[in-house]
Amino acid sequence: MTDISQLTPSPPASTTGRPFSELPLSPAILATLQQLGYLTMTPIQAASLPVALAGHDLIAQAKTGSGKTAAFGLPLLTNLNPRRFAVQAMVLCPTRELADQVTQEIRRLARSADNIKILTLCGGSIIRTQIASLEHGAHIIVGTPGRIMDHIDRGTLNLEALNTLVLDEADRMLEMGFNDQIAYVAKHCPAQRQTLLFSATYPEGIARLARQFMRTPQEVKLLEQHEESKIRQRFYKVEDGDRLQAVATLLKHYRPVSTLAFCNTKQQCRSLLEVLHAQGIKALTLNGDMEQRERDQVLIQFANRSSSVLVATDVAARGLDIAQLEAVINVDVTPDPEVHIHRIGRTGRADQDGWALSLCAPSERNRIIGIAKMMHIEPEWHELGELNSEDEAPLVPPMVTLQILGGRKEKIRPGDVLGALTGEAGFTREQVGKITVTDQSTYVAVARNIAQEAVRKLSAGKVKGKTVKVRAL
Ligand code: ADP
Ligand code: MG
């Protein structure tokens, strides 16, 4: 499994301030929450935890990064008997990445309880290995619908003891065409169970899905309200033919360290990437055709600040929790105002300011009217001509990612790499950024000006007593 927990360090701004202690949670869990720095509930947690802990079925909608994982993680852990060694909870997720994120978060929440076994079951991994792990037993399963269905078919996944079924990112699972698989899996769970459905948006299909197998679910929806002071939104008039060049102009003018650039189509993503590369801007893209390892590398480089821009469609970017995003650029305006609000909500998190910049051709003006109405704003229009990007220095990311061949399989831990860099190699803690360990590789971000020297010194020295191969990405 890939450890992408490094991608999720930004806590949602907690403004409501209701303490977890007002909930019927065990003292051990309350102590864990305190250790994790979860001092108060996020709004979606405050709205959904009392309902879920009382045993009701629940449909909950709130934007990405609002703390939905704990909103179902705490109820499923509360329903769990660690002494009973059988699958008691199962979480369905749209992709392996999201399943990994959920697994990491549940592990963190469960760390006071001893020996709660969580197993991730996703496509793309060897099924025989999963079957062997299932034979050893597990308390919680997190996985993708297709692969879980496969295990049910083969008789390798026993769900008799299941008491909690969770659908996470239900809207995205529907988009990906998992409706039938989800219904199949739900039908094979015991009728006496609690079902919790979480979603970032609320398309029509959700209610239809819920009707198939939920029991009088209560609904909790949090309409998004961004504090205007944190997200500064500007609309730029552009002609269609100038759009991609305009993205480079915005980047050179605003100079954000990390920017998420949304396009409406995959083709537009590819074209933008070419234009940015031609301008010497370090940009990466995510798409559905990539192998998992490539996707991991893209996300790692973006999250550790060694790529300035991540170009993506809404589908490719959904669910990813990226901390520290100075800007969101809408390369194309989306026809759906709710999607627009969701896009720009990625920036301006955790008390940081963020820019939301939208490029708008004359044919898209109507879309801005819809957005302005839904957000209760008066759009702030600007002209690209106001920006001066000509004599700006090139936009260069502060960090460079080094890939070390060898990862969890070789028992490498982040501390080993940090030790090698700050020990014999003589670098300071400040010159080293995020360290991410995956199965086969370890990725470490280092300050750009020491990158070459760091490659040399790591290659010449040892990590965990062994010589390693290192390269800069
Ligand atoms: P979502 O599923 O809604 O996108 P996540 O569950 O991934 O959101 O949570 C986003 C981030 O917020 C995670 O890094 C998580 O650890 C953190 N978080 C969740 N709940 C709290 C809380 N009550 N206080 C502080 N941080 C929290
Ligand atoms: Mg989530």
Short mmCIF file of C-alpha atoms and ligand atoms in Angstrom, two decimals:
data_model
loop_
_atom_site.label_atom_id
_atom_site.label_comp_id
_atom_site.label_asym_id
_atom_site.label_seq_id
_atom_site.Cartn_x
_atom_site.Cartn_y
_atom_site.Cartn_z
CA MET A 1 0.00 0.00 0.00
CA THR A 2 1.17 3.50 -0.72
CA ASP A 3 1.45 5.86 2.21
CA ILE A 4 -0.07 9.11 1.09
CA SER A 5 -0.83 10.31 4.57
CA GLN A 6 1.78 12.95 3.88
CA LEU A 7 -0.71 14.63 1.61
CA THR A 8 -3.25 15.37 4.30
CA PRO A 9 -1.85 17.59 7.01
CA SER A 10 -4.16 20.61 6.78
CA PRO A 11 -6.84 20.75 9.45
CA PRO A 12 -10.10 22.38 8.45
CA ALA A 13 -10.59 25.71 10.13
CA SER A 14 -12.72 24.98 13.16
CA THR A 15 -14.98 27.86 13.88
CA THR A 16 -17.92 26.34 15.71
CA GLY A 17 -15.93 25.04 18.64
CA ARG A 18 -18.12 22.28 20.03
CA PRO A 19 -15.99 19.78 21.94
CA PHE A 20 -15.97 16.04 21.14
CA SER A 21 -16.52 15.41 24.86
CA GLU A 22 -20.22 16.16 24.49
CA LEU A 23 -20.55 12.95 22.43
CA PRO A 24 -20.94 9.41 23.74
CA LEU A 25 -17.35 8.43 22.86
CA SER A 26 -15.05 6.21 24.92
CA PRO A 27 -12.42 7.91 27.11
CA ALA A 28 -9.71 6.21 25.01
CA ILE A 29 -11.03 7.73 21.79
CA LEU A 30 -11.41 11.15 23.42
CA ALA A 31 -7.79 10.95 24.54
CA THR A 32 -6.69 10.03 20.99
CA LEU A 33 -8.59 12.97 19.52
CA GLN A 34 -6.84 15.27 21.96
CA GLN A 35 -3.44 13.83 21.00
CA LEU A 36 -4.25 14.30 17.32
CA GLY A 37 -5.01 17.95 17.99
CA TYR A 38 -8.69 17.54 17.12
CA LEU A 39 -9.82 20.03 19.74
CA THR A 40 -13.29 20.76 18.44
CA MET A 41 -15.65 19.17 15.92
CA THR A 42 -15.77 20.48 12.38
CA PRO A 43 -19.29 21.56 11.29
CA ILE A 44 -20.02 18.32 9.42
CA GLN A 45 -18.80 16.30 12.40
CA ALA A 46 -20.98 18.31 14.79
CA ALA A 47 -23.99 17.75 12.53
CA SER A 48 -23.52 14.07 11.75
CA LEU A 49 -21.83 12.43 14.76
CA PRO A 50 -24.84 12.65 17.12
CA VAL A 51 -27.06 11.06 14.44
CA ALA A 52 -24.59 8.32 13.51
CA LEU A 53 -23.63 7.51 17.11
CA ALA A 54 -27.34 7.08 17.90
CA GLY A 55 -27.39 4.29 15.32
CA HIS A 56 -29.37 5.96 12.53
CA ASP A 57 -28.64 5.63 8.84
CA LEU A 58 -27.20 8.88 7.55
CA ILE A 59 -26.63 10.79 4.32
CA ALA A 60 -24.08 13.55 4.85
CA GLN A 61 -22.85 16.09 2.36
CA ALA A 62 -19.95 18.47 2.87
CA LYS A 63 -17.04 19.70 0.84
CA THR A 64 -13.63 18.08 0.54
CA GLY A 65 -11.42 18.69 3.55
CA SER A 66 -14.27 19.17 6.01
CA GLY A 67 -13.44 16.15 8.16
CA LYS A 68 -15.87 13.56 6.81
CA THR A 69 -13.57 10.60 7.50
CA ALA A 70 -13.76 11.05 11.27
CA ALA A 71 -17.51 11.65 10.93
CA PHE A 72 -17.90 7.99 9.91
CA GLY A 73 -14.64 6.65 11.42
CA LEU A 74 -15.65 7.44 14.99
CA PRO A 75 -19.09 5.74 14.76
CA LEU A 76 -17.67 2.63 13.11
CA LEU A 77 -14.94 2.35 15.76
CA THR A 78 -17.55 2.82 18.48
CA ASN A 79 -19.60 -0.05 17.03
CA LEU A 80 -16.55 -2.29 16.93
CA ASN A 81 -15.70 -5.08 19.35
CA PRO A 82 -11.91 -5.57 19.06
CA ARG A 83 -12.09 -8.94 20.84
CA ARG A 84 -14.37 -10.28 18.12
CA PHE A 85 -12.05 -11.14 15.24
CA ALA A 86 -14.41 -10.68 12.29
CA VAL A 87 -15.19 -7.99 9.73
CA GLN A 88 -17.52 -5.57 11.51
CA ALA A 89 -17.20 -2.46 9.34
CA MET A 90 -16.61 -1.83 5.65
CA VAL A 91 -15.91 1.41 3.79
CA LEU A 92 -16.40 1.64 0.02
CA CYS A 93 -14.26 4.27 -1.76
CA PRO A 94 -13.98 5.18 -5.45
CA THR A 95 -10.21 4.78 -5.86
CA ARG A 96 -7.23 3.18 -4.22
CA GLU A 97 -5.78 6.57 -3.35
CA LEU A 98 -8.89 7.54 -1.44
CA ALA A 99 -9.06 4.10 0.19
CA ASP A 100 -5.47 4.60 1.36
CA GLN A 101 -6.29 8.04 2.79
CA VAL A 102 -9.31 6.64 4.65
CA THR A 103 -7.28 3.71 5.98
CA GLN A 104 -4.60 6.08 7.31
CA GLU A 105 -7.13 8.29 9.04
CA ILE A 106 -9.00 5.36 10.66
CA ARG A 107 -5.63 3.96 11.83
CA ARG A 108 -4.89 7.28 13.48
CA LEU A 109 -8.29 7.40 15.17
CA ALA A 110 -7.95 3.76 16.30
CA ARG A 111 -4.49 3.99 17.76
CA SER A 112 -5.54 3.83 21.40
CA ALA A 113 -7.32 0.51 20.87
CA ASP A 114 -4.93 -2.37 20.56
CA ASN A 115 -4.75 -4.55 17.54
CA ILE A 116 -7.56 -3.33 15.39
CA LYS A 117 -6.80 -4.84 12.03
CA ILE A 118 -7.71 -2.79 8.95
CA LEU A 119 -7.36 -4.29 5.50
CA THR A 120 -7.42 -2.37 2.20
CA LEU A 121 -8.94 -4.29 -0.72
CA CYS A 122 -8.57 -2.51 -4.05
CA GLY A 123 -8.25 -3.47 -7.65
CA GLY A 124 -4.76 -3.38 -9.11
CA SER A 125 -3.31 -5.37 -6.20
CA ILE A 126 -2.76 -9.11 -6.37
CA ILE A 127 -5.94 -10.85 -5.31
CA ARG A 128 -4.21 -13.94 -3.91
CA THR A 129 -2.25 -11.79 -1.46
CA GLN A 130 -5.52 -10.19 -0.36
CA ILE A 131 -7.12 -13.60 0.12
CA ALA A 132 -4.21 -14.67 2.32
CA SER A 133 -4.59 -11.49 4.39
CA LEU A 134 -8.33 -12.11 4.72
CA GLU A 135 -7.60 -15.60 6.03
CA HIS A 136 -5.62 -13.98 8.84
CA GLY A 137 -8.73 -11.96 9.67
CA ALA A 138 -9.60 -8.26 9.88
CA HIS A 139 -11.95 -5.97 11.80
CA ILE A 140 -12.36 -3.28 9.16
CA ILE A 141 -12.28 -3.44 5.36
CA VAL A 142 -11.64 -0.37 3.21
CA GLY A 143 -11.78 -0.86 -0.54
CA THR A 144 -13.17 -0.25 -3.99
CA PRO A 145 -16.59 -1.68 -4.94
CA GLY A 146 -15.39 -3.88 -7.83
CA ARG A 147 -12.73 -5.69 -5.86
CA ILE A 148 -14.94 -6.16 -2.80
CA MET A 149 -17.63 -7.62 -5.03
CA ASP A 150 -15.03 -9.98 -6.44
CA HIS A 151 -14.15 -11.22 -2.94
CA ILE A 152 -17.83 -11.69 -2.09
CA ASP A 153 -18.25 -13.77 -5.27
CA ARG A 154 -15.27 -15.94 -4.46
CA GLY A 155 -16.49 -16.48 -0.92
CA THR A 156 -13.27 -15.06 0.49
CA LEU A 157 -14.92 -12.18 2.38
CA ASN A 158 -17.28 -13.13 5.20
CA LEU A 159 -19.64 -10.29 6.08
CA GLU A 160 -21.87 -12.06 8.63
CA ALA A 161 -20.60 -9.94 11.53
CA LEU A 162 -20.77 -6.63 9.67
CA ASN A 163 -22.58 -3.88 11.55
CA THR A 164 -21.51 -0.69 9.71
CA LEU A 165 -21.38 -0.09 5.96
CA VAL A 166 -19.96 3.24 4.75
CA LEU A 167 -20.09 4.72 1.24
CA ASP A 168 -17.46 7.44 1.04
CA GLU A 169 -17.36 9.90 -1.89
CA ALA A 170 -20.66 8.44 -3.08
CA ASP A 171 -21.06 11.09 -5.80
CA ARG A 172 -17.74 10.14 -7.32
CA MET A 173 -18.51 6.42 -7.14
CA LEU A 174 -21.70 7.09 -9.09
CA GLU A 175 -19.78 9.17 -11.65
CA MET A 176 -17.44 6.25 -12.12
CA GLY A 177 -20.34 3.91 -12.80
CA PHE A 178 -20.19 1.86 -9.59
CA ASN A 179 -23.95 1.94 -8.94
CA ASP A 180 -24.53 -1.77 -9.60
CA GLN A 181 -21.44 -2.93 -7.72
CA ILE A 182 -22.43 -0.88 -4.68
CA ALA A 183 -25.97 -2.28 -4.73
CA TYR A 184 -24.55 -5.81 -5.03
CA VAL A 185 -22.21 -5.34 -2.09
CA ALA A 186 -24.98 -3.78 0.05
CA LYS A 187 -27.28 -6.72 -0.73
CA HIS A 188 -24.64 -9.10 0.61
CA CYS A 189 -24.34 -7.28 3.93
CA PRO A 190 -26.56 -8.27 6.87
CA ALA A 191 -29.93 -6.48 6.82
CA GLN A 192 -29.44 -5.45 10.45
CA ARG A 193 -26.73 -2.89 9.99
CA GLN A 194 -26.10 0.83 9.93
CA THR A 195 -25.39 2.48 6.56
CA LEU A 196 -23.59 5.84 6.36
CA LEU A 197 -23.28 7.67 3.05
CA PHE A 198 -20.86 10.58 2.58
CA SER A 199 -20.59 12.82 -0.43
CA ALA A 200 -19.05 16.14 -1.46
CA THR A 201 -21.95 17.08 -3.73
CA TYR A 202 -25.55 15.91 -3.92
CA PRO A 203 -26.42 14.89 -7.47
CA GLU A 204 -29.79 13.28 -8.18
CA GLY A 205 -28.41 9.76 -8.28
CA ILE A 206 -27.57 9.84 -4.56
CA ALA A 207 -31.18 9.73 -3.40
CA ARG A 208 -31.91 6.92 -5.85
CA LEU A 209 -28.89 4.96 -4.60
CA ALA A 210 -29.89 5.53 -0.97
CA ARG A 211 -33.47 4.36 -1.55
CA GLN A 212 -32.17 0.99 -2.70
CA PHE A 213 -30.67 -0.05 0.59
CA MET A 214 -30.78 2.56 3.35
CA ARG A 215 -33.36 2.58 6.14
CA THR A 216 -35.05 5.99 6.65
CA PRO A 217 -31.76 7.85 6.50
CA GLN A 218 -31.43 11.24 8.15
CA GLU A 219 -29.87 13.89 5.95
CA VAL A 220 -27.23 16.41 6.89
CA LYS A 221 -26.13 18.94 4.28
CA LEU A 222 -23.69 21.75 4.82
CA LEU A 223 -23.94 24.39 2.18
CA GLU A 224 -20.55 25.78 1.53
CA GLN A 225 -19.81 29.17 2.90
CA HIS A 226 -16.33 30.41 2.41
CA GLU A 227 -15.18 33.33 4.43
CA GLU A 228 -14.71 35.99 1.86
CA SER A 229 -11.61 37.32 3.51
CA LYS A 230 -9.80 34.04 2.96
CA ILE A 231 -10.60 33.29 -0.68
CA ARG A 232 -10.10 36.27 -2.96
CA GLN A 233 -11.96 35.71 -6.17
CA ARG A 234 -11.26 37.49 -9.46
CA PHE A 235 -12.69 36.97 -12.93
CA TYR A 236 -10.56 37.74 -15.98
CA LYS A 237 -12.04 38.44 -19.38
CA VAL A 238 -10.31 36.40 -22.04
CA GLU A 239 -10.81 35.37 -25.65
CA ASP A 240 -10.85 31.61 -26.22
CA GLY A 241 -7.64 31.61 -28.23
CA ASP A 242 -5.66 33.37 -25.47
CA ARG A 243 -6.83 31.24 -22.61
CA LEU A 244 -3.84 28.94 -22.12
CA GLN A 245 -1.30 31.72 -22.48
CA ALA A 246 -3.35 33.68 -19.94
CA VAL A 247 -2.77 30.95 -17.33
CA ALA A 248 0.97 31.52 -17.62
CA THR A 249 0.42 35.27 -17.32
CA LEU A 250 -1.60 34.82 -14.12
CA LEU A 251 1.03 32.50 -12.63
CA LYS A 252 3.86 34.92 -13.35
CA HIS A 253 1.92 37.82 -11.90
CA TYR A 254 0.49 36.23 -8.73
CA ARG A 255 3.45 33.88 -8.19
CA PRO A 256 1.67 31.25 -6.05
CA VAL A 257 3.91 28.41 -4.86
CA SER A 258 1.20 25.79 -5.51
CA THR A 259 -1.68 26.16 -7.95
CA LEU A 260 -4.42 23.74 -8.88
CA ALA A 261 -5.57 24.51 -12.45
CA PHE A 262 -8.97 23.09 -13.44
CA CYS A 263 -9.86 22.32 -17.05
CA ASN A 264 -13.18 20.98 -18.26
CA THR A 265 -11.63 18.32 -20.50
CA LYS A 266 -8.61 16.00 -20.58
CA GLN A 267 -7.60 17.44 -23.95
CA GLN A 268 -7.47 20.94 -22.44
CA CYS A 269 -5.28 19.58 -19.60
CA ARG A 270 -2.78 18.23 -22.13
CA SER A 271 -2.72 21.45 -24.14
CA LEU A 272 -2.21 23.58 -21.03
CA LEU A 273 0.63 21.37 -19.86
CA GLU A 274 2.43 21.95 -23.16
CA VAL A 275 2.01 25.72 -22.97
CA LEU A 276 3.25 25.87 -19.36
CA HIS A 277 6.26 23.68 -20.08
CA ALA A 278 7.15 25.89 -23.04
CA GLN A 279 7.17 28.83 -20.60
CA GLY A 280 9.51 27.00 -18.24
CA ILE A 281 6.85 26.48 -15.58
CA LYS A 282 6.99 23.19 -13.71
CA ALA A 283 3.57 21.61 -14.07
CA LEU A 284 2.17 18.10 -13.81
CA THR A 285 -1.15 16.53 -14.64
CA LEU A 286 -3.27 13.68 -13.32
CA ASN A 287 -5.42 11.52 -15.54
CA GLY A 288 -7.29 8.26 -15.45
CA ASP A 289 -4.92 6.46 -17.83
CA MET A 290 -1.96 6.76 -15.50
CA GLU A 291 -0.55 3.84 -13.60
CA GLN A 292 -0.85 4.11 -9.85
CA ARG A 293 2.87 4.67 -9.40
CA GLU A 294 2.81 7.62 -11.79
CA ARG A 295 -0.17 9.12 -9.98
CA ASP A 296 1.57 8.75 -6.64
CA GLN A 297 4.67 10.49 -8.01
CA VAL A 298 2.61 13.38 -9.34
CA LEU A 299 0.76 13.89 -6.08
CA ILE A 300 3.91 13.61 -4.02
CA GLN A 301 5.76 16.20 -6.12
CA PHE A 302 2.86 18.61 -6.00
CA ALA A 303 2.20 18.22 -2.28
CA ASN A 304 5.87 18.67 -1.34
CA ARG A 305 6.11 21.89 -3.36
CA SER A 306 8.47 20.74 -6.09
CA SER A 307 5.91 21.31 -8.87
CA SER A 308 4.25 24.72 -9.23
CA VAL A 309 1.05 23.60 -10.92
CA LEU A 310 -1.20 20.57 -10.92
CA VAL A 311 -3.48 20.54 -13.96
CA ALA A 312 -6.60 18.40 -13.59
CA THR A 313 -10.21 17.82 -14.51
CA ASP A 314 -12.80 17.78 -11.73
CA VAL A 315 -12.95 14.01 -11.85
CA ALA A 316 -9.19 13.60 -11.52
CA ALA A 317 -8.91 16.06 -8.62
CA ARG A 318 -11.87 14.98 -6.56
CA GLY A 319 -11.33 13.88 -3.00
CA LEU A 320 -7.66 14.76 -2.96
CA ASP A 321 -6.86 16.68 0.17
CA ILE A 322 -3.98 18.99 -0.69
CA ALA A 323 -2.69 21.30 2.00
CA GLN A 324 -1.27 24.74 1.27
CA LEU A 325 -2.72 25.74 -2.05
CA GLU A 326 -2.12 29.42 -2.74
CA ALA A 327 -4.28 29.53 -5.85
CA VAL A 328 -6.97 27.78 -7.83
CA ILE A 329 -7.22 28.77 -11.48
CA ASN A 330 -10.36 27.97 -13.43
CA VAL A 331 -8.87 27.61 -16.88
CA ASP A 332 -12.39 26.94 -18.12
CA VAL A 333 -15.47 28.05 -16.23
CA THR A 334 -17.55 25.04 -15.20
CA PRO A 335 -21.24 25.04 -16.19
CA ASP A 336 -22.20 23.92 -12.65
CA PRO A 337 -21.99 26.64 -9.96
CA GLU A 338 -21.75 24.01 -7.22
CA VAL A 339 -18.66 22.56 -8.90
CA HIS A 340 -17.16 26.06 -9.08
CA ILE A 341 -17.64 26.56 -5.35
CA HIS A 342 -16.14 23.17 -4.70
CA ARG A 343 -13.12 23.94 -6.89
CA ILE A 344 -12.23 27.23 -5.26
CA GLY A 345 -12.83 25.83 -1.77
CA ARG A 346 -9.54 23.97 -2.19
CA THR A 347 -7.62 27.16 -1.49
CA GLY A 348 -7.84 29.54 1.44
CA ARG A 349 -7.81 26.72 3.97
CA ALA A 350 -6.55 26.67 7.55
CA ASP A 351 -6.37 30.41 8.01
CA GLN A 352 -4.30 31.02 4.89
CA ASP A 353 -5.36 33.34 2.13
CA GLY A 354 -6.02 31.92 -1.30
CA TRP A 355 -6.61 33.24 -4.80
CA ALA A 356 -9.45 31.95 -6.94
CA LEU A 357 -8.83 33.18 -10.49
CA SER A 358 -11.23 32.37 -13.31
CA LEU A 359 -10.69 32.89 -17.03
CA CYS A 360 -13.91 33.68 -18.72
CA ALA A 361 -14.63 33.90 -22.46
CA PRO A 362 -17.67 35.85 -23.70
CA SER A 363 -19.54 32.57 -24.26
CA GLU A 364 -19.10 31.72 -20.55
CA ARG A 365 -20.53 34.93 -19.09
CA ASN A 366 -23.85 33.25 -18.34
CA ARG A 367 -22.10 30.75 -16.13
CA ILE A 368 -20.67 33.57 -14.01
CA ILE A 369 -24.17 34.92 -13.45
CA GLY A 370 -25.19 31.54 -12.00
CA ILE A 371 -22.08 31.40 -9.80
CA ALA A 372 -22.55 34.95 -8.54
CA LYS A 373 -26.16 34.20 -7.63
CA MET A 374 -25.34 31.02 -5.75
CA MET A 375 -22.40 32.59 -3.89
CA HIS A 376 -24.20 35.90 -3.21
CA ILE A 377 -21.31 37.86 -4.65
CA GLU A 378 -20.80 40.70 -7.04
CA PRO A 379 -18.15 39.31 -9.44
CA GLU A 380 -14.93 41.30 -9.50
CA TRP A 381 -13.97 41.67 -13.18
CA HIS A 382 -10.42 42.33 -14.32
CA GLU A 383 -8.54 42.67 -17.59
CA LEU A 384 -5.45 40.62 -18.38
CA GLY A 385 -3.89 43.83 -19.69
CA GLU A 386 -3.55 45.01 -16.07
CA LEU A 387 -1.02 42.28 -15.41
CA ASN A 388 2.59 42.67 -16.20
CA SER A 389 4.31 39.35 -16.63
CA GLU A 390 6.95 40.34 -19.16
CA ASP A 391 9.93 41.14 -17.00
CA GLU A 392 9.10 38.81 -14.13
CA ALA A 393 11.66 36.24 -13.01
CA PRO A 394 10.74 32.66 -13.96
CA LEU A 395 8.41 30.89 -11.54
CA VAL A 396 10.46 28.17 -9.88
CA PRO A 397 9.23 25.77 -7.19
CA PRO A 398 11.18 26.03 -3.91
CA MET A 399 11.82 22.30 -3.59
CA VAL A 400 13.10 19.38 -5.67
CA THR A 401 11.95 15.80 -5.14
CA LEU A 402 14.62 13.13 -4.80
CA GLN A 403 13.60 9.53 -5.36
CA ILE A 404 15.45 6.90 -3.39
CA LEU A 405 15.01 3.36 -4.68
CA GLY A 406 13.88 1.37 -1.67
CA GLY A 407 10.85 1.91 0.52
CA ARG A 408 8.65 0.11 3.00
CA LYS A 409 9.71 -3.28 1.62
CA GLU A 410 13.28 -2.38 2.69
CA LYS A 411 11.94 -1.12 6.04
CA ILE A 412 13.01 2.46 5.33
CA ARG A 413 11.31 5.04 7.55
CA PRO A 414 11.20 8.84 7.12
CA GLY A 415 13.58 9.20 10.08
CA ASP A 416 16.26 7.15 8.29
CA VAL A 417 16.30 9.57 5.35
CA LEU A 418 16.16 12.67 7.54
CA GLY A 419 19.02 11.19 9.58
CA ALA A 420 21.14 10.55 6.48
CA LEU A 421 20.63 14.12 5.22
CA THR A 422 21.13 15.96 8.49
CA GLY A 423 23.80 13.62 9.84
CA GLU A 424 26.87 12.84 7.81
CA ALA A 425 25.65 14.80 4.76
CA GLY A 426 25.52 17.91 6.94
CA PHE A 427 22.29 19.55 5.78
CA THR A 428 19.96 21.39 8.15
CA ARG A 429 16.44 20.31 9.10
CA GLU A 430 15.12 23.41 7.30
CA GLN A 431 16.59 22.29 3.97
CA VAL A 432 14.58 19.06 4.07
CA GLY A 433 10.85 18.98 3.26
CA LYS A 434 8.28 16.21 3.19
CA ILE A 435 9.41 12.62 3.21
CA THR A 436 7.02 10.01 1.79
CA VAL A 437 7.68 6.28 1.97
CA THR A 438 5.90 4.01 -0.52
CA ASP A 439 6.34 0.27 -1.02
CA GLN A 440 9.24 0.47 -3.45
CA SER A 441 10.53 4.04 -3.19
CA THR A 442 11.11 6.87 -0.78
CA TYR A 443 10.59 10.47 -1.89
CA VAL A 444 12.19 13.38 -0.09
CA ALA A 445 11.79 17.05 -0.92
CA VAL A 446 14.93 19.14 -0.49
CA ALA A 447 15.59 22.84 -1.04
CA ARG A 448 16.29 23.48 -4.73
CA ASN A 449 19.76 24.94 -4.14
CA ILE A 450 21.06 21.80 -2.40
CA ALA A 451 19.42 19.21 -4.69
CA GLN A 452 22.48 18.16 -6.70
CA GLU A 453 24.71 18.03 -3.66
CA ALA A 454 22.08 16.02 -1.78
CA VAL A 455 21.89 13.45 -4.60
CA ARG A 456 25.68 13.15 -4.53
CA LYS A 457 25.97 12.81 -0.77
CA LEU A 458 23.07 10.36 -0.43
CA SER A 459 24.51 8.19 -3.24
CA ALA A 460 27.94 8.21 -1.64
CA GLY A 461 26.69 7.55 1.88
CA LYS A 462 24.27 5.09 3.39
CA VAL A 463 20.60 4.98 4.32
CA LYS A 464 19.77 2.46 7.01
CA GLY A 465 23.24 0.96 6.67
CA LYS A 466 22.89 0.34 2.94
CA THR A 467 24.07 2.05 -0.24
CA VAL A 468 21.10 3.45 -2.16
CA LYS A 469 20.30 4.66 -5.69
CA VAL A 470 19.08 8.25 -5.75
CA ARG A 471 17.87 10.56 -8.51
CA ALA A 472 16.21 13.96 -8.76
CA LEU A 473 12.77 13.87 -10.42
P1 ADP B 1 -12.97 15.03 3.84
O1 ADP B 1 -13.14 13.54 3.85
O2 ADP B 1 -14.20 15.77 4.22
O3 ADP B 1 -12.38 15.53 2.55
P2 ADP B 1 -10.87 14.52 5.75
O4 ADP B 1 -11.58 13.54 6.60
O5 ADP B 1 -9.87 13.98 4.79
O6 ADP B 1 -11.91 15.43 4.97
O7 ADP B 1 -10.20 15.60 6.74
C1 ADP B 1 -9.38 16.66 6.28
C2 ADP B 1 -8.27 16.94 7.27
O8 ADP B 1 -8.79 17.47 8.50
C3 ADP B 1 -7.49 15.71 7.67
O9 ADP B 1 -6.12 16.03 7.62
C4 ADP B 1 -7.95 15.40 9.09
O10 ADP B 1 -6.93 14.77 9.81
C5 ADP B 1 -8.28 16.78 9.63
N1 ADP B 1 -9.34 16.80 10.66
C6 ADP B 1 -10.51 16.11 10.64
N2 ADP B 1 -11.26 16.40 11.70
C7 ADP B 1 -10.60 17.34 12.43
C8 ADP B 1 -10.89 18.07 13.65
N3 ADP B 1 -12.02 17.89 14.32
N4 ADP B 1 -9.95 18.95 14.07
C9 ADP B 1 -8.81 19.13 13.37
N5 ADP B 1 -8.48 18.48 12.23
C10 ADP B 1 -9.37 17.61 11.76
MG MG B 2 -13.00 12.12 2.35
#
